């Protein structure tokens, strides 16, 4: 059996799709990148896009079950990002990490409620 391969290279790009999730879950991705890029920028953009799509589907008078399924589709990803920030912040420690954990939880509440 070969040695495990590195999932995140020097340039910061994941070696494969599973490497993205693994590096975040294991806390090996930099906390700043995880919080600002992955959670705040990408996570918020995904939630806005999916909400707009759900509103379009609702306007087209498609079944409510489908509209709700689309609207709530990113919720597991939202929880993943929030817990990834939490786990990485625990490893990092410090006031900045604590503030990012609080920010991630508040972000999660905001995107789930809206």
PDB file of C-alpha atoms in Angstrom:
ATOM      1  CA  UNK A   1       0.000   0.000   0.000  1.00  0.00           C
ATOM      2  CA  UNK A   2       1.382   3.391  -0.918  1.00  0.00           C
ATOM      3  CA  UNK A   3       1.774   6.354   1.398  1.00  0.00           C
ATOM      4  CA  UNK A   4      -1.127   8.797   1.551  1.00  0.00           C
ATOM      5  CA  UNK A   5      -0.790  11.582  -0.955  1.00  0.00           C
ATOM      6  CA  UNK A   6      -0.785  15.234  -0.066  1.00  0.00           C
ATOM      7  CA  UNK A   7      -4.199  16.776  -0.587  1.00  0.00           C
ATOM      8  CA  UNK A   8      -3.229  20.391  -0.699  1.00  0.00           C
ATOM      9  CA  UNK A   9      -0.208  21.503  -2.679  1.00  0.00           C
ATOM     10  CA  UNK A  10       2.127  24.426  -2.130  1.00  0.00           C
ATOM     11  CA  UNK A  11       0.007  26.606  -4.398  1.00  0.00           C
ATOM     12  CA  UNK A  12      -3.033  25.957  -2.189  1.00  0.00           C
ATOM     13  CA  UNK A  13      -4.971  23.934  -4.746  1.00  0.00           C
ATOM     14  CA  UNK A  14      -6.520  20.640  -3.722  1.00  0.00           C
ATOM     15  CA  UNK A  15      -4.987  17.592  -5.365  1.00  0.00           C
ATOM     16  CA  UNK A  16      -8.449  16.107  -5.932  1.00  0.00           C
ATOM     17  CA  UNK A  17     -12.061  16.873  -5.068  1.00  0.00           C
ATOM     18  CA  UNK A  18     -12.014  14.827  -1.860  1.00  0.00           C
ATOM     19  CA  UNK A  19      -8.895  16.680  -0.782  1.00  0.00           C
ATOM     20  CA  UNK A  20     -10.857  19.917  -0.508  1.00  0.00           C
ATOM     21  CA  UNK A  21     -13.277  18.459   2.018  1.00  0.00           C
ATOM     22  CA  UNK A  22     -10.675  16.398   3.814  1.00  0.00           C
ATOM     23  CA  UNK A  23      -8.282  19.309   4.315  1.00  0.00           C
ATOM     24  CA  UNK A  24     -11.056  21.463   5.741  1.00  0.00           C
ATOM     25  CA  UNK A  25     -12.435  18.765   7.997  1.00  0.00           C
ATOM     26  CA  UNK A  26      -9.006  17.787   9.332  1.00  0.00           C
ATOM     27  CA  UNK A  27      -8.095  21.414   9.969  1.00  0.00           C
ATOM     28  CA  UNK A  28      -5.126  21.522   7.605  1.00  0.00           C
ATOM     29  CA  UNK A  29      -6.497  24.374   5.470  1.00  0.00           C
ATOM     30  CA  UNK A  30      -5.464  27.841   6.676  1.00  0.00           C
ATOM     31  CA  UNK A  31      -8.134  29.334   8.941  1.00  0.00           C
ATOM     32  CA  UNK A  32      -8.170  32.687   7.139  1.00  0.00           C
ATOM     33  CA  UNK A  33      -8.817  31.013   3.776  1.00  0.00           C
ATOM     34  CA  UNK A  34     -11.411  28.703   5.264  1.00  0.00           C
ATOM     35  CA  UNK A  35     -13.336  31.520   6.944  1.00  0.00           C
ATOM     36  CA  UNK A  36     -13.075  34.394   4.464  1.00  0.00           C
ATOM     37  CA  UNK A  37     -12.967  32.636   1.110  1.00  0.00           C
ATOM     38  CA  UNK A  38     -14.769  29.346   1.662  1.00  0.00           C
ATOM     39  CA  UNK A  39     -17.379  30.375   4.211  1.00  0.00           C
ATOM     40  CA  UNK A  40     -18.015  34.102   3.731  1.00  0.00           C
ATOM     41  CA  UNK A  41     -17.463  34.505  -0.031  1.00  0.00           C
ATOM     42  CA  UNK A  42     -18.214  31.138  -1.617  1.00  0.00           C
ATOM     43  CA  UNK A  43     -20.720  29.918   0.972  1.00  0.00           C
ATOM     44  CA  UNK A  44     -22.702  33.142   0.853  1.00  0.00           C
ATOM     45  CA  UNK A  45     -22.622  33.218  -2.965  1.00  0.00           C
ATOM     46  CA  UNK A  46     -23.922  29.640  -3.130  1.00  0.00           C
ATOM     47  CA  UNK A  47     -26.729  30.440  -0.694  1.00  0.00           C
ATOM     48  CA  UNK A  48     -27.752  33.571  -2.605  1.00  0.00           C
ATOM     49  CA  UNK A  49     -27.717  31.741  -5.955  1.00  0.00           C
ATOM     50  CA  UNK A  50     -29.769  28.846  -4.603  1.00  0.00           C
ATOM     51  CA  UNK A  51     -32.276  31.212  -2.977  1.00  0.00           C
ATOM     52  CA  UNK A  52     -32.705  33.091  -6.270  1.00  0.00           C
ATOM     53  CA  UNK A  53     -33.186  29.775  -8.079  1.00  0.00           C
ATOM     54  CA  UNK A  54     -35.789  28.699  -5.513  1.00  0.00           C
ATOM     55  CA  UNK A  55     -37.654  32.005  -5.991  1.00  0.00           C
ATOM     56  CA  UNK A  56     -37.614  31.510  -9.767  1.00  0.00           C
ATOM     57  CA  UNK A  57     -38.975  27.985  -9.339  1.00  0.00           C
ATOM     58  CA  UNK A  58     -41.665  29.323  -7.024  1.00  0.00           C
ATOM     59  CA  UNK A  59     -42.546  31.978  -9.607  1.00  0.00           C
ATOM     60  CA  UNK A  60     -42.890  29.240 -12.217  1.00  0.00           C
ATOM     61  CA  UNK A  61     -45.429  27.606  -9.887  1.00  0.00           C
ATOM     62  CA  UNK A  62     -43.486  24.371  -9.565  1.00  0.00           C
ATOM     63  CA  UNK A  63     -44.349  22.059  -6.658  1.00  0.00           C
ATOM     64  CA  UNK A  64     -43.558  23.534  -3.259  1.00  0.00           C
ATOM     65  CA  UNK A  65     -41.675  20.375  -2.258  1.00  0.00           C
ATOM     66  CA  UNK A  66     -39.245  20.930  -5.140  1.00  0.00           C
ATOM     67  CA  UNK A  67     -38.826  24.616  -4.287  1.00  0.00           C
ATOM     68  CA  UNK A  68     -38.109  23.792  -0.633  1.00  0.00           C
ATOM     69  CA  UNK A  69     -35.704  21.012  -1.592  1.00  0.00           C
ATOM     70  CA  UNK A  70     -33.741  23.427  -3.780  1.00  0.00           C
ATOM     71  CA  UNK A  71     -33.829  26.167  -1.147  1.00  0.00           C
ATOM     72  CA  UNK A  72     -32.516  23.899   1.617  1.00  0.00           C
ATOM     73  CA  UNK A  73     -30.020  21.975  -0.557  1.00  0.00           C
ATOM     74  CA  UNK A  74     -26.941  23.931   0.655  1.00  0.00           C
ATOM     75  CA  UNK A  75     -27.741  23.424   4.370  1.00  0.00           C
ATOM     76  CA  UNK A  76     -25.466  20.357   4.773  1.00  0.00           C
ATOM     77  CA  UNK A  77     -22.618  22.278   3.116  1.00  0.00           C
ATOM     78  CA  UNK A  78     -23.294  25.223   5.432  1.00  0.00           C
ATOM     79  CA  UNK A  79     -23.016  22.962   8.475  1.00  0.00           C
ATOM     80  CA  UNK A  80     -19.851  21.395   7.052  1.00  0.00           C
ATOM     81  CA  UNK A  81     -18.203  24.807   6.608  1.00  0.00           C
ATOM     82  CA  UNK A  82     -19.241  25.994  10.059  1.00  0.00           C
ATOM     83  CA  UNK A  83     -17.919  22.882  11.790  1.00  0.00           C
ATOM     84  CA  UNK A  84     -14.741  22.984   9.675  1.00  0.00           C
ATOM     85  CA  UNK A  85     -14.091  26.546  10.873  1.00  0.00           C
ATOM     86  CA  UNK A  86     -14.849  25.451  14.435  1.00  0.00           C
ATOM     87  CA  UNK A  87     -12.440  22.490  14.274  1.00  0.00           C
ATOM     88  CA  UNK A  88      -9.663  24.490  12.617  1.00  0.00           C
ATOM     89  CA  UNK A  89     -10.079  27.351  15.089  1.00  0.00           C
ATOM     90  CA  UNK A  90      -9.730  24.911  17.996  1.00  0.00           C
ATOM     91  CA  UNK A  91      -6.387  23.777  16.594  1.00  0.00           C
ATOM     92  CA  UNK A  92      -5.230  27.338  15.910  1.00  0.00           C
ATOM     93  CA  UNK A  93      -6.314  28.947  19.173  1.00  0.00           C
ATOM     94  CA  UNK A  94      -6.260  32.616  20.045  1.00  0.00           C
ATOM     95  CA  UNK A  95      -8.708  35.497  20.019  1.00  0.00           C
ATOM     96  CA  UNK A  96      -8.855  35.706  16.216  1.00  0.00           C
ATOM     97  CA  UNK A  97      -9.800  32.024  15.998  1.00  0.00           C
ATOM     98  CA  UNK A  98     -12.494  32.497  18.641  1.00  0.00           C
ATOM     99  CA  UNK A  99     -13.944  35.443  16.729  1.00  0.00           C
ATOM    100  CA  UNK A 100     -13.964  33.415  13.528  1.00  0.00           C
ATOM    101  CA  UNK A 101     -15.799  30.604  15.308  1.00  0.00           C
ATOM    102  CA  UNK A 102     -18.394  33.071  16.556  1.00  0.00           C
ATOM    103  CA  UNK A 103     -18.645  34.586  13.083  1.00  0.00           C
ATOM    104  CA  UNK A 104     -19.143  31.151  11.515  1.00  0.00           C
ATOM    105  CA  UNK A 105     -21.960  30.302  13.936  1.00  0.00           C
ATOM    106  CA  UNK A 106     -23.664  33.657  13.326  1.00  0.00           C
ATOM    107  CA  UNK A 107     -23.242  33.165   9.572  1.00  0.00           C
ATOM    108  CA  UNK A 108     -24.828  29.724   9.827  1.00  0.00           C
ATOM    109  CA  UNK A 109     -27.802  31.121  11.737  1.00  0.00           C
ATOM    110  CA  UNK A 110     -28.194  33.877   9.153  1.00  0.00           C
ATOM    111  CA  UNK A 111     -28.090  31.642   6.068  1.00  0.00           C
ATOM    112  CA  UNK A 112     -30.347  28.961   7.557  1.00  0.00           C
ATOM    113  CA  UNK A 113     -32.994  31.459   8.686  1.00  0.00           C
ATOM    114  CA  UNK A 114     -32.952  33.397   5.406  1.00  0.00           C
TER     115      UNK A 114
END
